[in-house]
Amino acid sequence: EYLPVNHQGNVLITSRSEGRLNSIIVRELSLRESTLFLLKSTDQEDIETAEDLSKELGNLPLALEQASAYIQQTGLTLLEYLKRFRSHKMEIIGRGEALNYNETVLTTWSISLQEVRKKLNICREFMLFCSFLSPSMISKTMLIHNGEFNPKFLREHLTNVFELDDIFVELRNYSLIQMDNGTFSVHPLLQTVIIGELNQDEKIFWVEQVLEVLENHSKHIGQEQGIEVVVSHLMRILEHSEEVSYVSSSVVYVSSLLTKLYLEFGNYNKALQFAEKSVEHCERIVPYSELLASSSYHNLGIV
């Protein structure tokens, strides 16, 4: 119904849906392209800040256009915008009007999330879970291992692997995830939008859920997924734990594991950083665990 009856030439159809026949998937810009766009569109020359801002925006074209528009409208420098973005992400990604597009990054993704939830309610929990992980190289083995679902919310709602496939189909239909050779990714700005809608208790709940999964998944490090990838997920959940001031035996376990892994990498500064974090976390756990504390101090001594 959208195609003209009589036409010459080619018809180009744009869609958020991935995986269509003969489709060309439009990815993010390169860092160089993003940086040049910000410099040219804002008529500024601060290359270093333009690169930093491009990285923060994940090289997402709409976010870059929106940032540029806001900078032009307000007269901010790139550095001023970057500082505002880092301290007030949710507020600023809802501001700025892109050329020939009425929606902001915030409203665009919010609408997509609402629509996909209407079709498959568990998609909301799935995206919440993924938002507390590192944005790239999320392995399916983290979700299902030896035929068993790992996250609690999947165990409670899914009965077979085909239902998991349905989740991926719906999320790809709205470009909420990108698939790549057995792994998938979520744009970091989308993670910001999703987490930004949660209250403190909800954030703690999902930190606990992800910690449980990563603790189980870490036992298979080096088998299904590279160590570096798993480390990125472990570091990300520790960051979220600190943001909500959450401490548990799982947090200590992750800190201790990172200590051991960085020792193996030969990165002693990082190993020391996480060994000290592990000890610090032990001191905050109630009730105090002598077993965890002795293990953490042992690791610190080794480093």
PDB file of C-alpha atoms in Angstrom:
ATOM      1  CA  GLU A   1       0.000   0.000   0.000  1.00  0.00           C
ATOM      2  CA  TYR A   2       3.017   2.319   0.331  1.00  0.00           C
ATOM      3  CA  LEU A   3       4.394   1.683  -3.170  1.00  0.00           C
ATOM      4  CA  PRO A   4       3.396   3.988  -6.049  1.00  0.00           C
ATOM      5  CA  VAL A   5       1.311   2.349  -8.771  1.00  0.00           C
ATOM      6  CA  ASN A   6       3.253   3.871 -11.648  1.00  0.00           C
ATOM      7  CA  HIS A   7       6.839   4.747 -10.987  1.00  0.00           C
ATOM      8  CA  GLN A   8      10.258   4.826 -12.560  1.00  0.00           C
ATOM      9  CA  GLY A   9      13.548   4.194 -10.840  1.00  0.00           C
ATOM     10  CA  ASN A  10      14.004   2.565  -7.456  1.00  0.00           C
ATOM     11  CA  VAL A  11      12.045   2.718  -4.219  1.00  0.00           C
ATOM     12  CA  LEU A  12      13.997   3.001  -0.961  1.00  0.00           C
ATOM     13  CA  ILE A  13      12.157   1.889   2.175  1.00  0.00           C
ATOM     14  CA  THR A  14      13.623   2.620   5.606  1.00  0.00           C
ATOM     15  CA  SER A  15      12.648   0.562   8.612  1.00  0.00           C
ATOM     16  CA  ARG A  16      13.810  -0.151  12.158  1.00  0.00           C
ATOM     17  CA  SER A  17      13.304  -3.851  11.499  1.00  0.00           C
ATOM     18  CA  GLU A  18      16.439  -5.925  10.941  1.00  0.00           C
ATOM     19  CA  GLY A  19      16.763  -9.132   8.994  1.00  0.00           C
ATOM     20  CA  ARG A  20      14.514  -8.346   6.026  1.00  0.00           C
ATOM     21  CA  LEU A  21      15.353  -9.912   2.667  1.00  0.00           C
ATOM     22  CA  ASN A  22      17.814  -7.854   0.574  1.00  0.00           C
ATOM     23  CA  SER A  23      18.058  -5.258   3.326  1.00  0.00           C
ATOM     24  CA  ILE A  24      21.099  -3.121   4.075  1.00  0.00           C
ATOM     25  CA  ILE A  25      21.664  -2.647   7.799  1.00  0.00           C
ATOM     26  CA  VAL A  26      22.708   0.896   8.657  1.00  0.00           C
ATOM     27  CA  ARG A  27      25.095   0.859  11.592  1.00  0.00           C
ATOM     28  CA  GLU A  28      26.566   3.652  13.687  1.00  0.00           C
ATOM     29  CA  LEU A  29      29.054   6.068  12.149  1.00  0.00           C
ATOM     30  CA  SER A  30      32.775   5.587  12.598  1.00  0.00           C
ATOM     31  CA  LEU A  31      34.478   7.640  15.299  1.00  0.00           C
ATOM     32  CA  ARG A  32      36.147   9.771  12.616  1.00  0.00           C
ATOM     33  CA  GLU A  33      32.835  10.435  10.843  1.00  0.00           C
ATOM     34  CA  SER A  34      31.113  11.317  14.110  1.00  0.00           C
ATOM     35  CA  THR A  35      33.904  13.672  15.161  1.00  0.00           C
ATOM     36  CA  LEU A  36      33.990  15.474  11.817  1.00  0.00           C
ATOM     37  CA  PHE A  37      30.206  15.834  11.854  1.00  0.00           C
ATOM     38  CA  LEU A  38      30.202  17.480  15.307  1.00  0.00           C
ATOM     39  CA  LEU A  39      33.040  19.840  14.391  1.00  0.00           C
ATOM     40  CA  LYS A  40      31.471  20.877  11.106  1.00  0.00           C
ATOM     41  CA  SER A  41      27.863  21.165  12.285  1.00  0.00           C
ATOM     42  CA  THR A  42      28.754  23.199  15.395  1.00  0.00           C
ATOM     43  CA  ASP A  43      31.540  25.206  13.713  1.00  0.00           C
ATOM     44  CA  GLN A  44      33.930  24.425  16.571  1.00  0.00           C
ATOM     45  CA  GLU A  45      37.518  23.166  16.568  1.00  0.00           C
ATOM     46  CA  ASP A  46      37.847  21.171  19.797  1.00  0.00           C
ATOM     47  CA  ILE A  47      38.787  17.828  18.212  1.00  0.00           C
ATOM     48  CA  GLU A  48      39.516  16.002  21.480  1.00  0.00           C
ATOM     49  CA  THR A  49      36.162  16.907  23.027  1.00  0.00           C
ATOM     50  CA  ALA A  50      34.334  16.082  19.785  1.00  0.00           C
ATOM     51  CA  GLU A  51      35.900  12.608  19.883  1.00  0.00           C
ATOM     52  CA  ASP A  52      34.981  12.139  23.547  1.00  0.00           C
ATOM     53  CA  LEU A  53      31.403  13.240  22.911  1.00  0.00           C
ATOM     54  CA  SER A  54      31.131  10.959  19.879  1.00  0.00           C
ATOM     55  CA  LYS A  55      32.199   8.017  22.032  1.00  0.00           C
ATOM     56  CA  GLU A  56      29.698   8.947  24.751  1.00  0.00           C
ATOM     57  CA  LEU A  57      26.924   9.094  22.143  1.00  0.00           C
ATOM     58  CA  GLY A  58      27.986   5.743  20.709  1.00  0.00           C
ATOM     59  CA  ASN A  59      28.414   7.323  17.241  1.00  0.00           C
ATOM     60  CA  LEU A  60      24.625   7.191  16.864  1.00  0.00           C
ATOM     61  CA  PRO A  61      23.555   9.529  14.012  1.00  0.00           C
ATOM     62  CA  LEU A  62      20.321  10.739  15.646  1.00  0.00           C
ATOM     63  CA  ALA A  63      22.083  11.418  18.950  1.00  0.00           C
ATOM     64  CA  LEU A  64      24.863  13.317  17.162  1.00  0.00           C
ATOM     65  CA  GLU A  65      22.357  15.400  15.180  1.00  0.00           C
ATOM     66  CA  GLN A  66      20.369  16.088  18.339  1.00  0.00           C
ATOM     67  CA  ALA A  67      23.486  17.141  20.267  1.00  0.00           C
ATOM     68  CA  SER A  68      24.565  19.404  17.436  1.00  0.00           C
ATOM     69  CA  ALA A  69      21.129  21.031  17.290  1.00  0.00           C
ATOM     70  CA  TYR A  70      21.097  21.639  21.052  1.00  0.00           C
ATOM     71  CA  ILE A  71      24.588  23.139  20.955  1.00  0.00           C
ATOM     72  CA  GLN A  72      23.575  25.491  18.139  1.00  0.00           C
ATOM     73  CA  GLN A  73      20.329  26.466  19.875  1.00  0.00           C
ATOM     74  CA  THR A  74      21.949  27.178  23.255  1.00  0.00           C
ATOM     75  CA  GLY A  75      25.376  28.433  22.199  1.00  0.00           C
ATOM     76  CA  LEU A  76      27.134  25.823  24.335  1.00  0.00           C
ATOM     77  CA  THR A  77      30.637  24.672  23.582  1.00  0.00           C
ATOM     78  CA  LEU A  78      31.254  20.992  22.885  1.00  0.00           C
ATOM     79  CA  LEU A  79      32.928  20.692  26.289  1.00  0.00           C
ATOM     80  CA  GLU A  80      29.958  22.279  28.085  1.00  0.00           C
ATOM     81  CA  TYR A  81      27.564  19.875  26.363  1.00  0.00           C
ATOM     82  CA  LEU A  82      29.795  16.904  27.199  1.00  0.00           C
ATOM     83  CA  LYS A  83      29.812  17.874  30.892  1.00  0.00           C
ATOM     84  CA  ARG A  84      26.028  18.208  30.885  1.00  0.00           C
ATOM     85  CA  PHE A  85      25.680  14.857  29.157  1.00  0.00           C
ATOM     86  CA  ARG A  86      27.856  13.067  31.701  1.00  0.00           C
ATOM     87  CA  SER A  87      25.995  14.521  34.674  1.00  0.00           C
ATOM     88  CA  HIS A  88      22.422  14.599  33.295  1.00  0.00           C
ATOM     89  CA  LYS A  89      22.176  11.966  30.560  1.00  0.00           C
ATOM     90  CA  MET A  90      18.452  11.273  30.731  1.00  0.00           C
ATOM     91  CA  GLU A  91      17.541  14.972  30.688  1.00  0.00           C
ATOM     92  CA  ILE A  92      19.780  16.027  27.823  1.00  0.00           C
ATOM     93  CA  ILE A  93      19.007  13.155  25.435  1.00  0.00           C
ATOM     94  CA  GLY A  94      15.407  14.342  25.581  1.00  0.00           C
ATOM     95  CA  ARG A  95      16.423  17.807  24.326  1.00  0.00           C
ATOM     96  CA  GLY A  96      17.440  19.183  20.944  1.00  0.00           C
ATOM     97  CA  GLU A  97      15.480  18.920  17.692  1.00  0.00           C
ATOM     98  CA  ALA A  98      17.148  17.063  14.836  1.00  0.00           C
ATOM     99  CA  LEU A  99      16.683  18.366  11.297  1.00  0.00           C
ATOM    100  CA  ASN A 100      13.621  16.880   9.524  1.00  0.00           C
ATOM    101  CA  TYR A 101      12.881  14.512  12.431  1.00  0.00           C
ATOM    102  CA  ASN A 102      10.478  15.292  15.228  1.00  0.00           C
ATOM    103  CA  GLU A 103      11.515  12.650  17.754  1.00  0.00           C
ATOM    104  CA  THR A 104      14.483  12.683  20.135  1.00  0.00           C
ATOM    105  CA  VAL A 105      16.621   9.669  21.005  1.00  0.00           C
ATOM    106  CA  LEU A 106      14.644   9.363  24.233  1.00  0.00           C
ATOM    107  CA  THR A 107      11.201   9.364  22.639  1.00  0.00           C
ATOM    108  CA  THR A 108      12.257   7.178  19.696  1.00  0.00           C
ATOM    109  CA  TRP A 109      13.497   4.370  21.913  1.00  0.00           C
ATOM    110  CA  SER A 110      10.722   4.811  24.467  1.00  0.00           C
ATOM    111  CA  ILE A 111       8.120   4.290  21.735  1.00  0.00           C
ATOM    112  CA  SER A 112       9.938   1.202  20.431  1.00  0.00           C
ATOM    113  CA  LEU A 113      10.134  -0.267  23.925  1.00  0.00           C
ATOM    114  CA  GLN A 114       6.431   0.317  24.502  1.00  0.00           C
ATOM    115  CA  GLU A 115       5.501  -1.299  21.184  1.00  0.00           C
ATOM    116  CA  VAL A 116       7.657  -4.380  21.645  1.00  0.00           C
ATOM    117  CA  ARG A 117       6.297  -4.860  25.149  1.00  0.00           C
ATOM    118  CA  LYS A 118       2.751  -4.890  23.771  1.00  0.00           C
ATOM    119  CA  LYS A 119       3.668  -7.803  21.531  1.00  0.00           C
ATOM    120  CA  LEU A 120       5.764  -9.749  24.039  1.00  0.00           C
ATOM    121  CA  ASN A 121       5.766  -8.519  27.629  1.00  0.00           C
ATOM    122  CA  ILE A 122       8.928 -10.419  28.630  1.00  0.00           C
ATOM    123  CA  CYS A 123      10.918  -8.251  26.209  1.00  0.00           C
ATOM    124  CA  ARG A 124      10.928  -5.497  28.852  1.00  0.00           C
ATOM    125  CA  GLU A 125      12.615  -7.746  31.411  1.00  0.00           C
ATOM    126  CA  PHE A 126      15.022  -9.004  28.779  1.00  0.00           C
ATOM    127  CA  MET A 127      16.125  -5.462  27.905  1.00  0.00           C
ATOM    128  CA  LEU A 128      16.388  -4.517  31.577  1.00  0.00           C
ATOM    129  CA  PHE A 129      18.695  -7.473  32.156  1.00  0.00           C
ATOM    130  CA  CYS A 130      20.871  -6.578  29.156  1.00  0.00           C
ATOM    131  CA  SER A 131      21.101  -2.935  30.196  1.00  0.00           C
ATOM    132  CA  PHE A 132      23.213  -3.867  33.237  1.00  0.00           C
ATOM    133  CA  LEU A 133      25.754  -5.693  31.074  1.00  0.00           C
ATOM    134  CA  SER A 134      28.502  -4.344  28.862  1.00  0.00           C
ATOM    135  CA  PRO A 135      26.718  -3.198  25.673  1.00  0.00           C
ATOM    136  CA  SER A 136      28.567  -5.418  23.200  1.00  0.00           C
ATOM    137  CA  MET A 137      29.334  -9.128  22.794  1.00  0.00           C
ATOM    138  CA  ILE A 138      26.513 -10.416  24.987  1.00  0.00           C
ATOM    139  CA  SER A 139      26.620 -14.179  24.589  1.00  0.00           C
ATOM    140  CA  LYS A 140      23.542 -16.370  24.272  1.00  0.00           C
ATOM    141  CA  THR A 141      25.335 -18.866  26.527  1.00  0.00           C
ATOM    142  CA  MET A 142      24.850 -16.312  29.278  1.00  0.00           C
ATOM    143  CA  LEU A 143      21.116 -16.813  28.840  1.00  0.00           C
ATOM    144  CA  ILE A 144      20.933 -20.552  28.229  1.00  0.00           C
ATOM    145  CA  HIS A 145      23.552 -23.190  29.018  1.00  0.00           C
ATOM    146  CA  ASN A 146      23.224 -26.931  28.465  1.00  0.00           C
ATOM    147  CA  GLY A 147      19.536 -26.487  27.691  1.00  0.00           C
ATOM    148  CA  GLU A 148      18.756 -24.590  30.905  1.00  0.00           C
ATOM    149  CA  PHE A 149      17.856 -20.920  31.157  1.00  0.00           C
ATOM    150  CA  ASN A 150      20.222 -19.025  33.420  1.00  0.00           C
ATOM    151  CA  PRO A 151      18.449 -15.773  34.351  1.00  0.00           C
ATOM    152  CA  LYS A 152      15.628 -16.304  36.819  1.00  0.00           C
ATOM    153  CA  PHE A 153      13.085 -14.310  34.784  1.00  0.00           C
ATOM    154  CA  LEU A 154      13.670 -16.564  31.759  1.00  0.00           C
ATOM    155  CA  ARG A 155      13.288 -19.723  33.840  1.00  0.00           C
ATOM    156  CA  GLU A 156       9.982 -18.430  35.183  1.00  0.00           C
ATOM    157  CA  HIS A 157       8.477 -17.424  31.837  1.00  0.00           C
ATOM    158  CA  LEU A 158       9.981 -19.585  29.081  1.00  0.00           C
ATOM    159  CA  THR A 159       9.437 -23.275  28.506  1.00  0.00           C
ATOM    160  CA  ASN A 160      11.612 -23.863  25.433  1.00  0.00           C
ATOM    161  CA  VAL A 161      14.310 -22.317  23.291  1.00  0.00           C
ATOM    162  CA  PHE A 162      11.850 -21.298  20.570  1.00  0.00           C
ATOM    163  CA  GLU A 163      10.275 -18.804  22.938  1.00  0.00           C
ATOM    164  CA  LEU A 164      13.722 -17.264  23.393  1.00  0.00           C
ATOM    165  CA  ASP A 165      13.992 -17.058  19.603  1.00  0.00           C
ATOM    166  CA  ASP A 166      10.696 -15.131  19.589  1.00  0.00           C
ATOM    167  CA  ILE A 167      12.200 -12.540  21.927  1.00  0.00           C
ATOM    168  CA  PHE A 168      15.129 -11.980  19.578  1.00  0.00           C
ATOM    169  CA  VAL A 169      12.784 -11.663  16.595  1.00  0.00           C
ATOM    170  CA  GLU A 170      10.678  -8.968  18.255  1.00  0.00           C
ATOM    171  CA  LEU A 171      13.676  -7.007  19.533  1.00  0.00           C
ATOM    172  CA  ARG A 172      15.323  -7.087  16.113  1.00  0.00           C
ATOM    173  CA  ASN A 173      12.079  -5.911  14.516  1.00  0.00           C
ATOM    174  CA  TYR A 174      12.518  -2.647  16.431  1.00  0.00           C
ATOM    175  CA  SER A 175      16.339  -2.512  16.172  1.00  0.00           C
ATOM    176  CA  LEU A 176      16.655  -2.725  19.949  1.00  0.00           C
ATOM    177  CA  ILE A 177      19.444  -5.284  19.609  1.00  0.00           C
ATOM    178  CA  GLN A 178      21.990  -6.087  16.904  1.00  0.00           C
ATOM    179  CA  MET A 179      23.048  -9.673  16.222  1.00  0.00           C
ATOM    180  CA  ASP A 180      26.591 -10.647  15.306  1.00  0.00           C
ATOM    181  CA  ASN A 181      27.773 -14.246  14.927  1.00  0.00           C
ATOM    182  CA  GLY A 182      26.138 -15.782  17.977  1.00  0.00           C
ATOM    183  CA  THR A 183      26.348 -12.705  20.185  1.00  0.00           C
ATOM    184  CA  PHE A 184      24.294  -9.531  20.333  1.00  0.00           C
ATOM    185  CA  SER A 185      24.694  -5.947  21.446  1.00  0.00           C
ATOM    186  CA  VAL A 186      22.576  -3.141  22.880  1.00  0.00           C
ATOM    187  CA  HIS A 187      23.435   0.473  22.175  1.00  0.00           C
ATOM    188  CA  PRO A 188      24.847   2.133  25.324  1.00  0.00           C
ATOM    189  CA  LEU A 189      22.460   5.079  24.981  1.00  0.00           C
ATOM    190  CA  LEU A 190      19.523   2.683  24.908  1.00  0.00           C
ATOM    191  CA  GLN A 191      20.838   1.145  28.131  1.00  0.00           C
ATOM    192  CA  THR A 192      20.895   4.650  29.620  1.00  0.00           C
ATOM    193  CA  VAL A 193      17.260   5.245  28.609  1.00  0.00           C
ATOM    194  CA  ILE A 194      16.119   1.926  30.103  1.00  0.00           C
ATOM    195  CA  ILE A 195      17.999   2.246  33.395  1.00  0.00           C
ATOM    196  CA  GLY A 196      17.011   5.881  33.707  1.00  0.00           C
ATOM    197  CA  GLU A 197      13.358   4.888  34.120  1.00  0.00           C
ATOM    198  CA  LEU A 198      14.060   2.716  37.189  1.00  0.00           C
ATOM    199  CA  ASN A 199      13.926   3.697  40.836  1.00  0.00           C
ATOM    200  CA  GLN A 200      16.635   2.719  43.315  1.00  0.00           C
ATOM    201  CA  ASP A 201      14.977  -0.518  44.453  1.00  0.00           C
ATOM    202  CA  GLU A 202      14.409  -1.642  40.860  1.00  0.00           C
ATOM    203  CA  LYS A 203      18.041  -0.976  40.002  1.00  0.00           C
ATOM    204  CA  ILE A 204      19.193  -3.049  42.979  1.00  0.00           C
ATOM    205  CA  PHE A 205      16.861  -5.878  41.922  1.00  0.00           C
ATOM    206  CA  TRP A 206      18.414  -6.067  38.457  1.00  0.00           C
ATOM    207  CA  VAL A 207      21.939  -5.725  39.805  1.00  0.00           C
ATOM    208  CA  GLU A 208      21.230  -8.822  41.913  1.00  0.00           C
ATOM    209  CA  GLN A 209      19.804 -10.699  38.919  1.00  0.00           C
ATOM    210  CA  VAL A 210      22.782  -9.948  36.693  1.00  0.00           C
ATOM    211  CA  LEU A 211      25.295 -10.708  39.455  1.00  0.00           C
ATOM    212  CA  GLU A 212      23.763 -14.160  39.907  1.00  0.00           C
ATOM    213  CA  VAL A 213      23.991 -14.898  36.194  1.00  0.00           C
ATOM    214  CA  LEU A 214      27.556 -13.631  35.837  1.00  0.00           C
ATOM    215  CA  GLU A 215      28.672 -15.614  38.863  1.00  0.00           C
ATOM    216  CA  ASN A 216      27.353 -18.797  37.221  1.00  0.00           C
ATOM    217  CA  HIS A 217      28.587 -17.828  33.762  1.00  0.00           C
ATOM    218  CA  SER A 218      32.109 -17.030  34.977  1.00  0.00           C
ATOM    219  CA  LYS A 219      32.630 -20.717  35.765  1.00  0.00           C
ATOM    220  CA  HIS A 220      32.764 -21.322  32.003  1.00  0.00           C
ATOM    221  CA  ILE A 221      35.250 -18.555  31.190  1.00  0.00           C
ATOM    222  CA  GLY A 222      37.398 -19.428  28.201  1.00  0.00           C
ATOM    223  CA  GLN A 223      35.090 -22.186  26.991  1.00  0.00           C
ATOM    224  CA  GLU A 224      32.265 -20.469  25.112  1.00  0.00           C
ATOM    225  CA  GLN A 225      33.468 -16.854  25.285  1.00  0.00           C
ATOM    226  CA  GLY A 226      36.764 -14.996  25.507  1.00  0.00           C
ATOM    227  CA  ILE A 227      38.045 -13.896  28.892  1.00  0.00           C
ATOM    228  CA  GLU A 228      38.250 -10.236  27.842  1.00  0.00           C
ATOM    229  CA  VAL A 229      34.550 -10.168  26.968  1.00  0.00           C
ATOM    230  CA  VAL A 230      33.502 -11.693  30.286  1.00  0.00           C
ATOM    231  CA  VAL A 231      35.747  -9.225  32.120  1.00  0.00           C
ATOM    232  CA  SER A 232      33.943  -6.309  30.459  1.00  0.00           C
ATOM    233  CA  HIS A 233      30.590  -7.615  31.777  1.00  0.00           C
ATOM    234  CA  LEU A 234      32.021  -8.183  35.262  1.00  0.00           C
ATOM    235  CA  MET A 235      33.427  -4.657  35.389  1.00  0.00           C
ATOM    236  CA  ARG A 236      30.167  -3.148  34.181  1.00  0.00           C
ATOM    237  CA  ILE A 237      28.039  -4.829  36.861  1.00  0.00           C
ATOM    238  CA  LEU A 238      30.499  -3.711  39.544  1.00  0.00           C
ATOM    239  CA  GLU A 239      30.047  -0.139  38.313  1.00  0.00           C
ATOM    240  CA  HIS A 240      26.282  -0.482  38.611  1.00  0.00           C
ATOM    241  CA  SER A 241      26.652  -2.040  42.065  1.00  0.00           C
ATOM    242  CA  GLU A 242      28.675   0.944  43.241  1.00  0.00           C
ATOM    243  CA  GLU A 243      26.192   3.410  41.735  1.00  0.00           C
ATOM    244  CA  VAL A 244      23.388   1.987  43.897  1.00  0.00           C
ATOM    245  CA  SER A 245      25.681   1.312  46.906  1.00  0.00           C
ATOM    246  CA  TYR A 246      24.916  -2.400  46.761  1.00  0.00           C
ATOM    247  CA  VAL A 247      27.230  -4.928  48.417  1.00  0.00           C
ATOM    248  CA  SER A 248      26.844  -8.705  48.728  1.00  0.00           C
ATOM    249  CA  SER A 249      28.904 -11.886  48.650  1.00  0.00           C
ATOM    250  CA  SER A 250      28.385 -11.897  44.851  1.00  0.00           C
ATOM    251  CA  VAL A 251      29.979  -8.452  44.592  1.00  0.00           C
ATOM    252  CA  VAL A 252      32.958  -9.722  46.587  1.00  0.00           C
ATOM    253  CA  TYR A 253      33.149 -12.794  44.343  1.00  0.00           C
ATOM    254  CA  VAL A 254      33.230 -10.662  41.185  1.00  0.00           C
ATOM    255  CA  SER A 255      35.880  -8.329  42.646  1.00  0.00           C
ATOM    256  CA  SER A 256      38.025 -11.317  43.664  1.00  0.00           C
ATOM    257  CA  LEU A 257      37.611 -12.940  40.263  1.00  0.00           C
ATOM    258  CA  LEU A 258      38.705  -9.754  38.507  1.00  0.00           C
ATOM    259  CA  THR A 259      41.719  -9.624  40.823  1.00  0.00           C
ATOM    260  CA  LYS A 260      42.764 -13.123  39.746  1.00  0.00           C
ATOM    261  CA  LEU A 261      42.115 -12.489  36.063  1.00  0.00           C
ATOM    262  CA  TYR A 262      44.134  -9.267  35.985  1.00  0.00           C
ATOM    263  CA  LEU A 263      46.941 -11.074  37.777  1.00  0.00           C
ATOM    264  CA  GLU A 264      46.921 -13.622  34.961  1.00  0.00           C
ATOM    265  CA  PHE A 265      46.977 -10.781  32.418  1.00  0.00           C
ATOM    266  CA  GLY A 266      49.993  -9.313  34.188  1.00  0.00           C
ATOM    267  CA  ASN A 267      48.117  -6.076  34.861  1.00  0.00           C
ATOM    268  CA  TYR A 268      49.109  -5.619  38.500  1.00  0.00           C
ATOM    269  CA  ASN A 269      47.679  -2.113  38.883  1.00  0.00           C
ATOM    270  CA  LYS A 270      44.210  -3.353  37.914  1.00  0.00           C
ATOM    271  CA  ALA A 271      44.634  -6.458  40.056  1.00  0.00           C
ATOM    272  CA  LEU A 272      45.502  -4.271  43.051  1.00  0.00           C
ATOM    273  CA  GLN A 273      42.508  -2.024  42.361  1.00  0.00           C
ATOM    274  CA  PHE A 274      40.048  -4.915  42.500  1.00  0.00           C
ATOM    275  CA  ALA A 275      41.793  -6.625  45.411  1.00  0.00           C
ATOM    276  CA  GLU A 276      41.329  -3.455  47.439  1.00  0.00           C
ATOM    277  CA  LYS A 277      37.715  -3.210  46.307  1.00  0.00           C
ATOM    278  CA  SER A 278      37.133  -6.793  47.431  1.00  0.00           C
ATOM    279  CA  VAL A 279      38.457  -6.009  50.914  1.00  0.00           C
ATOM    280  CA  GLU A 280      36.414  -2.820  51.057  1.00  0.00           C
ATOM    281  CA  HIS A 281      33.253  -4.706  50.085  1.00  0.00           C
ATOM    282  CA  CYS A 282      33.866  -7.332  52.765  1.00  0.00           C
ATOM    283  CA  GLU A 283      33.982  -4.665  55.433  1.00  0.00           C
ATOM    284  CA  ARG A 284      30.513  -3.462  54.372  1.00  0.00           C
ATOM    285  CA  ILE A 285      28.732  -6.826  54.256  1.00  0.00           C
ATOM    286  CA  VAL A 286      26.258  -7.462  57.058  1.00  0.00           C
ATOM    287  CA  PRO A 287      26.663  -9.891  58.717  1.00  0.00           C
ATOM    288  CA  TYR A 288      30.444  -9.823  58.462  1.00  0.00           C
ATOM    289  CA  SER A 289      31.908 -12.945  56.824  1.00  0.00           C
ATOM    290  CA  GLU A 290      35.321 -14.048  58.092  1.00  0.00           C
ATOM    291  CA  LEU A 291      35.611 -16.546  55.233  1.00  0.00           C
ATOM    292  CA  LEU A 292      35.094 -13.897  52.552  1.00  0.00           C
ATOM    293  CA  ALA A 293      37.347 -11.456  54.367  1.00  0.00           C
ATOM    294  CA  SER A 294      40.214 -13.943  54.725  1.00  0.00           C
ATOM    295  CA  SER A 295      39.975 -14.821  51.031  1.00  0.00           C
ATOM    296  CA  SER A 296      39.965 -11.144  50.021  1.00  0.00           C
ATOM    297  CA  TYR A 297      42.932 -10.275  52.242  1.00  0.00           C
ATOM    298  CA  HIS A 298      44.753 -13.340  50.886  1.00  0.00           C
ATOM    299  CA  ASN A 299      44.264 -12.093  47.310  1.00  0.00           C
ATOM    300  CA  LEU A 300      45.411  -8.607  48.317  1.00  0.00           C
ATOM    301  CA  GLY A 301      48.539 -10.115  49.878  1.00  0.00           C
ATOM    302  CA  ILE A 302      49.333 -12.032  46.696  1.00  0.00           C
ATOM    303  CA  VAL A 303      49.026  -8.887  44.568  1.00  0.00           C
TER     304      VAL A 303
END
